[in-house]
């Protein structure tokens, strides 16, 4: 605990340099000095309260490659191409592991009921994982140096692992020591000496169910060898013309089945191995000419027997005929004469048949099939004739449509999750199997510290999913489809067809108030939808408002026009039918050319219980130019207001009265308080169609990338945009900063008149695949989401000026999934690029300009970076002036109670507006307090409040009282809009207001305002707008996400930087508490989806299909072990079936073999050291066992082992007694039979 005191004695706001680190006020008039007082803040947080670690990963494993199942523990493991392992059990048991090498997982093998897992990776390394702990760890590794691993097999209850290689050899590894045995089966000894060709890699290994001393080896060329391990020679060899993909034994060990590359299945009997006794083509038909259809390979076959039926189950994947184009991948189930073909939505990676017994020499009794697809995971019920699938309890469908944005809400109202679940359960699919989910291993209990958490994901098809994320689990609650608000888009022709979007409803950002249940959605087609929650059906007419938030940089602007009153003073601005027109909102004569991107349903729409659309606000096309994407959004239920902005300006909508309050360009918001001197725009000489250029560029873009960008998982670097931005051409001018030519080799250079740019500044302009904003913030907060049009250099009476027209963007951008971004950002100043501008140029192909860069001379990178970081501005108009036509994006918005002006005595409703130039505007709003007046009287908005300055784009606002506590935004208590009317109790709005004046003990009237940008954070005292604390967060990078969150019953400022650092700062003193390089090589997908929440938690999209949750709270890290599930539970291994005395006497039982005697060092010797290298685990086996559970755990396991041993001994004694009784009975009957037949002749018998 530390106490901060700052004596504010006689401080005045001087008209010094705007934006100086010591004062954030932009006003140039001094204010009266406040009275001397102390700000007494008790800061509870210290560095020991913070530690960052991963908690759990949800979703489908990205790019799966391997599958394994433990039939006793009933857990499943999935390996991926990136070296990840997901281990799943009952709901809540979900563990993620990662190989340090990152090599693809080729094969997985459980040590059945032993709590261990063997993985074979593409770098020819075997790993042994210990699963007897909540966080699995590697015990041993074995790296093969001279041979490549192709197949592994571990017999049940054996400690010797068979490893097949690409050269055709078979090696044997001791699982306990993870050392190679000297016993090797060489390929040239396995085949006949007369064979001149190599048999190919080993594709199958299995021991005979009848005799453990016989090993069946399958080679890719079609050769099958049964090797006698005892005598070290082959029992038989099979040569077949077609390549082999898999082999499966009958449980009696007398025959086996092979699948081949020509789509055939062959059955072989051990009595006659010269040829197969059965050849079938399950999907190959004979044509009229007598020829069989050519079929695709059968990649895997399983041959299982059942007690209830004499017919076996034959299950395989593939084998379809080639001539049937467009057929989906299939899984075929053959049971007797019945053939069932199950079509899959995605290619099959692997499948496994789940059986009742782990012994391969018993009747298998299959009950389910686990099918791992490229993008899904399903389980088929084999016990029912129609083979239904089980309902998947895991959140495997996050990527059902590509994720485009995320939001994370912790400590939600406790009633919100049950109500969402009850409504979402009504729309669940039916037809699932009624049996319990078969993957039921592990144990999981609800942690002691749990609270309601909700994750919201927006998707490319316009759907929104609400997930229950409480207690580090994830369960789908409710799904909302925003596309139902609009009419279906009609197919277009010609050039419009090139712009026709496959995902016009893609969700770009969301804003949700859990208390009032008001929900806002921003779509990629520049539309905003407002939803209200209801438990009843509704038949509602959706209100649609259209407005033009379109800047036109080429329209001639006279001094009188620039001095006109803002549009909010016009009474017509309150009419939804007539959107206001202003210099920043487009020209009035363009109204005749305005059209909507999407058409809202005009008829009353029946809406089911849940979120029901109430209002749609759309930005219109103007003069053939599409609207810019919306970059910021906020909604406040207490005020009944909705605000959003883009790179052209700001709009405020009253959703109670369904009217537009404000529609202004960003420049007009300043009024007389504009901190920049901006040049007037040059007169337009010709109206050359910018849209033609943009259309041409977009046509090239879509023709080149349309098919690949749809739900593909290609990296962003593979997608190209042929549109050439004006900024890139400007970067080639003599006055621009010299960029490396390797970034963009454009030989074109702008003419000499562009030298006039040296007297002006431009806001940064770039976008990322037409969708650079997620969750209300830009990917780079300094960025502008608008692209530049074609450069034109008109020469007017004022001399040459470079003018720029508002960019033309397609109405429906290709929904850039946050899942398919793979561009790496620089780690630090020394790694990659010298500045974020160079990095952004590399990412987006345009040059970056900011208000804090001076383009008077050409700097080298070091000088330019130091000049940027110095954050000093000259007051000369030749340096600090900004072109009037510059686009200044609205990057963040927040409603709240504050002091709009310095002389305000009481707080009032305000709107905080942050821009890409580092300016924070405070706009007061006059709202009637009476309920009836609020419904009828017009609201007034006065954009003439305070102006604060920071370095870099504004990211986040927050308000604190003078005691350091967070002031929440006011909200309206939820009331059902469709509930039946009660005449005795009229429906009135109930508001909850958190006013700054509620805590006045510390500093009287006033509160603290926290403003965070991509470079620094500041704390201001309101209403004097005096800067109390300032902290430069980063110099070499920039902040991507920032939020004020609660941790350990206190608050802090959490930041995520582009270089992968996660930081926390105390409030209000902005003292650094944590700075961890968490993601050394981050990418744009993480940058777009990273979000903080209360409780010291955060999440991001770690892959296109997975959500990674992390914590930066030491308290949660300490409690994480009890929150995670146990993968291993002590279970007694089932006993083998007693096959009877007579059957065993006549050779029915399987023959056992002492593998230790065959493969041990005493008999087989040592393997060559150069063949494989043993790599011990982090702490060795003993250390890992100790870490798994300590002495108590070891004693418990020893006690369980003793109990199991005693129980087995008791059962053995009982079986021995039973056999003795049976033998005595047999002897008695034999003696009686002998006495009966003793005196009879042979012919009397």
CSV table of C-alpha atoms in Angstrom, one decimal, residues 525-745:
chain,number,residue,atom,x,y,z
A,525,UNK,CA,-21.5,-2.8,-44.7
A,526,UNK,CA,-21.4,0.4,-42.6
A,527,UNK,CA,-24.5,-0.4,-40.7
A,528,UNK,CA,-25.4,-0.3,-37.0
A,529,UNK,CA,-28.1,-2.5,-35.5
A,530,UNK,CA,-29.6,-1.9,-32.0
A,531,UNK,CA,-31.2,-4.8,-30.2
A,532,UNK,CA,-33.4,-4.9,-27.1
A,533,UNK,CA,-33.8,-8.1,-25.1
A,534,UNK,CA,-37.3,-9.6,-24.5
A,535,UNK,CA,-38.6,-12.9,-23.1
A,536,UNK,CA,-41.7,-12.7,-25.3
A,537,UNK,CA,-42.4,-13.0,-29.0
A,538,UNK,CA,-42.6,-9.7,-30.8
A,539,UNK,CA,-44.0,-8.5,-34.1
A,540,UNK,CA,-42.0,-5.3,-34.7
A,541,UNK,CA,-41.5,-2.8,-37.4
A,542,UNK,CA,-37.8,-2.2,-37.6
A,543,UNK,CA,-37.0,1.6,-37.8
A,544,UNK,CA,-34.3,2.4,-40.4
A,545,UNK,CA,-32.3,5.7,-40.3
A,546,UNK,CA,-30.0,6.7,-43.2
A,547,UNK,CA,-27.3,9.3,-43.0
A,548,UNK,CA,-24.4,10.5,-45.1
A,549,UNK,CA,-21.2,10.6,-43.1
A,550,UNK,CA,-19.1,11.2,-46.2
A,551,UNK,CA,-16.3,13.7,-46.5
A,552,UNK,CA,-15.7,15.3,-49.9
A,553,UNK,CA,-12.3,16.8,-50.1
A,554,UNK,CA,-12.8,18.3,-53.6
A,555,UNK,CA,-15.8,20.4,-53.1
A,556,UNK,CA,-15.0,24.1,-53.1
A,557,UNK,CA,-15.3,25.5,-49.6
A,558,UNK,CA,-15.8,29.2,-49.1
A,559,UNK,CA,-15.0,30.9,-45.9
A,560,UNK,CA,-18.7,31.4,-45.2
A,561,UNK,CA,-19.3,27.7,-45.6
A,562,UNK,CA,-16.5,26.7,-43.2
A,563,UNK,CA,-18.0,29.1,-40.6
A,564,UNK,CA,-21.5,27.8,-40.8
A,565,UNK,CA,-23.3,26.6,-37.7
A,566,UNK,CA,-23.0,22.9,-37.0
A,567,UNK,CA,-25.8,20.6,-38.1
A,568,UNK,CA,-27.2,20.0,-34.7
A,569,UNK,CA,-28.6,23.6,-34.7
A,570,UNK,CA,-30.8,22.8,-37.6
A,571,UNK,CA,-34.2,21.6,-36.5
A,572,UNK,CA,-34.4,19.2,-39.4
A,573,UNK,CA,-31.6,17.1,-37.9
A,574,UNK,CA,-34.1,15.6,-35.5
A,575,UNK,CA,-36.1,14.1,-38.3
A,576,UNK,CA,-35.1,10.6,-39.3
A,577,UNK,CA,-36.3,11.1,-42.8
A,578,UNK,CA,-34.0,14.0,-43.4
A,579,UNK,CA,-30.5,13.4,-42.3
A,580,UNK,CA,-28.6,16.6,-41.6
A,581,UNK,CA,-26.2,17.9,-44.2
A,582,UNK,CA,-23.0,19.6,-43.3
A,583,UNK,CA,-19.6,20.3,-44.9
A,584,UNK,CA,-18.5,17.0,-43.3
A,585,UNK,CA,-21.5,15.0,-44.1
A,586,UNK,CA,-21.6,15.2,-47.9
A,587,UNK,CA,-23.1,17.7,-50.2
A,588,UNK,CA,-26.8,18.2,-50.5
A,589,UNK,CA,-26.8,17.7,-54.2
A,590,UNK,CA,-25.5,14.2,-53.7
A,591,UNK,CA,-28.8,13.1,-52.0
A,592,UNK,CA,-30.3,12.0,-55.3
A,593,UNK,CA,-27.4,9.6,-55.8
A,594,UNK,CA,-27.5,8.2,-52.3
A,595,UNK,CA,-28.4,4.5,-51.9
A,596,UNK,CA,-28.2,1.9,-49.2
A,597,UNK,CA,-25.7,-0.9,-48.9
A,598,UNK,CA,-28.4,-3.2,-47.6
A,599,UNK,CA,-32.1,-3.1,-47.6
A,600,UNK,CA,-33.9,-3.3,-44.2
A,601,UNK,CA,-37.1,-5.3,-44.1
A,602,UNK,CA,-39.9,-2.8,-44.5
A,603,UNK,CA,-42.7,-5.2,-43.3
A,604,UNK,CA,-43.3,-6.0,-39.6
A,605,UNK,CA,-41.0,-8.8,-38.6
A,606,UNK,CA,-41.9,-11.6,-36.2
A,607,UNK,CA,-39.1,-11.9,-33.7
A,608,UNK,CA,-38.7,-14.9,-31.3
A,609,UNK,CA,-37.7,-14.4,-27.7
A,610,UNK,CA,-34.2,-13.1,-27.2
A,611,UNK,CA,-32.6,-10.1,-28.8
A,612,UNK,CA,-34.9,-8.3,-31.1
A,613,UNK,CA,-33.9,-5.6,-33.6
A,614,UNK,CA,-35.3,-2.2,-32.9
A,615,UNK,CA,-33.3,0.3,-35.0
A,616,UNK,CA,-30.9,0.1,-38.0
A,617,UNK,CA,-28.7,3.0,-38.9
A,618,UNK,CA,-27.0,2.9,-42.3
A,619,UNK,CA,-24.4,5.0,-43.9
A,620,UNK,CA,-25.3,5.8,-47.5
A,621,UNK,CA,-23.4,5.8,-50.8
A,622,UNK,CA,-22.9,9.3,-52.0
A,623,UNK,CA,-22.1,10.2,-55.6
A,624,UNK,CA,-21.2,6.7,-56.4
A,625,UNK,CA,-18.8,6.4,-53.5
A,626,UNK,CA,-19.4,3.8,-50.8
A,627,UNK,CA,-19.3,4.8,-47.1
A,628,UNK,CA,-16.3,4.3,-44.9
A,629,UNK,CA,-16.2,1.6,-42.3
A,630,UNK,CA,-17.3,2.4,-38.8
A,631,UNK,CA,-14.3,2.6,-36.5
A,632,UNK,CA,-15.8,3.3,-33.1
A,633,UNK,CA,-19.1,2.6,-31.3
A,634,UNK,CA,-20.7,3.2,-27.9
A,635,UNK,CA,-24.3,3.0,-26.6
A,636,UNK,CA,-25.7,4.2,-23.3
A,637,UNK,CA,-29.1,2.9,-22.1
A,638,UNK,CA,-29.5,5.6,-19.4
A,639,UNK,CA,-29.2,8.4,-22.0
A,640,UNK,CA,-30.9,6.4,-24.8
A,641,UNK,CA,-28.1,7.4,-27.1
A,642,UNK,CA,-26.0,5.6,-29.7
A,643,UNK,CA,-22.7,7.1,-31.1
A,644,UNK,CA,-20.5,5.9,-33.8
A,645,UNK,CA,-17.7,7.4,-36.0
A,646,UNK,CA,-15.4,6.7,-38.9
A,647,UNK,CA,-12.6,8.5,-40.7
A,648,UNK,CA,-15.1,11.1,-41.9
A,649,UNK,CA,-16.8,12.1,-38.7
A,650,UNK,CA,-19.2,11.4,-35.9
A,651,UNK,CA,-22.9,10.6,-35.6
A,652,UNK,CA,-25.0,10.5,-32.5
A,653,UNK,CA,-28.5,8.9,-32.6
A,654,UNK,CA,-31.3,9.1,-30.2
A,655,UNK,CA,-32.7,5.5,-30.3
A,656,UNK,CA,-35.6,6.4,-28.0
A,657,UNK,CA,-37.0,9.0,-30.3
A,658,UNK,CA,-35.5,7.3,-33.4
A,659,UNK,CA,-33.8,10.5,-34.6
A,660,UNK,CA,-30.3,11.7,-35.5
A,661,UNK,CA,-28.9,14.3,-33.1
A,662,UNK,CA,-25.5,14.9,-34.6
A,663,UNK,CA,-23.8,14.2,-37.9
A,664,UNK,CA,-20.6,16.2,-38.3
A,665,UNK,CA,-17.1,15.8,-39.7
A,666,UNK,CA,-14.3,15.4,-37.2
A,667,UNK,CA,-12.9,18.8,-38.1
A,668,UNK,CA,-16.2,20.6,-37.4
A,669,UNK,CA,-16.3,19.1,-33.9
A,670,UNK,CA,-13.5,21.3,-32.8
A,671,UNK,CA,-15.1,24.7,-33.6
A,672,UNK,CA,-12.7,27.4,-32.4
A,673,UNK,CA,-10.8,25.0,-30.2
A,674,UNK,CA,-9.1,23.2,-33.1
A,675,UNK,CA,-5.5,22.6,-31.9
A,676,UNK,CA,-4.1,22.5,-35.4
A,677,UNK,CA,-3.8,25.1,-38.1
A,678,UNK,CA,-5.3,23.5,-41.2
A,679,UNK,CA,-4.9,24.8,-44.8
A,680,UNK,CA,-8.0,25.5,-46.7
A,681,UNK,CA,-8.8,23.0,-49.5
A,682,UNK,CA,-8.0,23.8,-53.0
A,683,UNK,CA,-10.8,24.4,-55.5
A,684,UNK,CA,-11.7,21.4,-57.5
A,685,UNK,CA,-10.7,21.7,-61.2
A,686,UNK,CA,-12.4,18.6,-62.5
A,687,UNK,CA,-14.5,15.9,-61.0
A,688,UNK,CA,-12.6,13.0,-62.1
A,689,UNK,CA,-14.3,9.9,-60.9
A,690,UNK,CA,-12.5,8.6,-57.9
A,691,UNK,CA,-14.9,5.7,-57.8
A,692,UNK,CA,-13.7,4.6,-61.2
A,693,UNK,CA,-10.2,4.3,-59.9
A,694,UNK,CA,-11.4,2.6,-56.7
A,695,UNK,CA,-13.7,0.3,-58.6
A,696,UNK,CA,-10.8,-0.7,-60.9
A,697,UNK,CA,-8.6,-1.4,-57.9
A,698,UNK,CA,-11.3,-3.3,-56.1
A,699,UNK,CA,-12.1,-5.3,-59.2
A,700,UNK,CA,-8.5,-6.4,-59.3
A,701,UNK,CA,-8.6,-7.2,-55.7
A,702,UNK,CA,-11.6,-9.4,-55.9
A,703,UNK,CA,-10.7,-11.1,-59.0
A,704,UNK,CA,-7.4,-12.1,-57.5
A,705,UNK,CA,-8.5,-12.9,-53.9
A,706,UNK,CA,-12.2,-13.5,-53.9
A,707,UNK,CA,-12.1,-17.3,-53.7
A,708,UNK,CA,-9.2,-17.4,-51.3
A,709,UNK,CA,-10.4,-15.0,-48.7
A,710,UNK,CA,-13.8,-16.6,-48.1
A,711,UNK,CA,-13.4,-18.9,-45.1
A,712,UNK,CA,-9.9,-19.9,-46.1
A,713,UNK,CA,-7.1,-20.3,-43.7
A,714,UNK,CA,-4.5,-18.8,-46.0
A,715,UNK,CA,-2.2,-16.3,-44.3
A,716,UNK,CA,-2.7,-12.6,-44.9
A,717,UNK,CA,0.5,-12.4,-46.8
A,718,UNK,CA,-0.9,-14.5,-49.6
A,719,UNK,CA,-3.7,-12.1,-50.3
A,720,UNK,CA,-2.9,-9.2,-52.6
A,721,UNK,CA,-4.6,-5.9,-53.3
A,722,UNK,CA,-3.7,-4.3,-56.5
A,723,UNK,CA,-5.0,-0.9,-55.6
A,724,UNK,CA,-2.2,1.6,-55.4
A,725,UNK,CA,-2.7,4.2,-52.7
A,726,UNK,CA,-1.8,7.8,-53.1
A,727,UNK,CA,0.1,7.6,-49.9
A,728,UNK,CA,2.5,5.2,-51.3
A,729,UNK,CA,3.1,7.4,-54.3
A,730,UNK,CA,3.5,10.3,-52.0
A,731,UNK,CA,6.2,8.3,-50.1
A,732,UNK,CA,8.3,8.4,-53.3
A,733,UNK,CA,8.3,12.2,-53.4
A,734,UNK,CA,11.5,14.1,-52.5
A,735,UNK,CA,10.1,15.4,-49.3
A,736,UNK,CA,9.0,12.0,-47.9
A,737,UNK,CA,10.8,9.8,-45.5
A,738,UNK,CA,13.1,7.4,-47.4
A,739,UNK,CA,11.7,3.9,-47.1
A,740,UNK,CA,13.6,0.8,-48.1
A,741,UNK,CA,12.9,0.0,-51.7
A,742,UNK,CA,12.3,-3.6,-51.0
A,743,UNK,CA,9.0,-2.8,-49.4
A,744,UNK,CA,7.4,-1.4,-52.5
A,745,UNK,CA,9.2,-1.2,-55.8
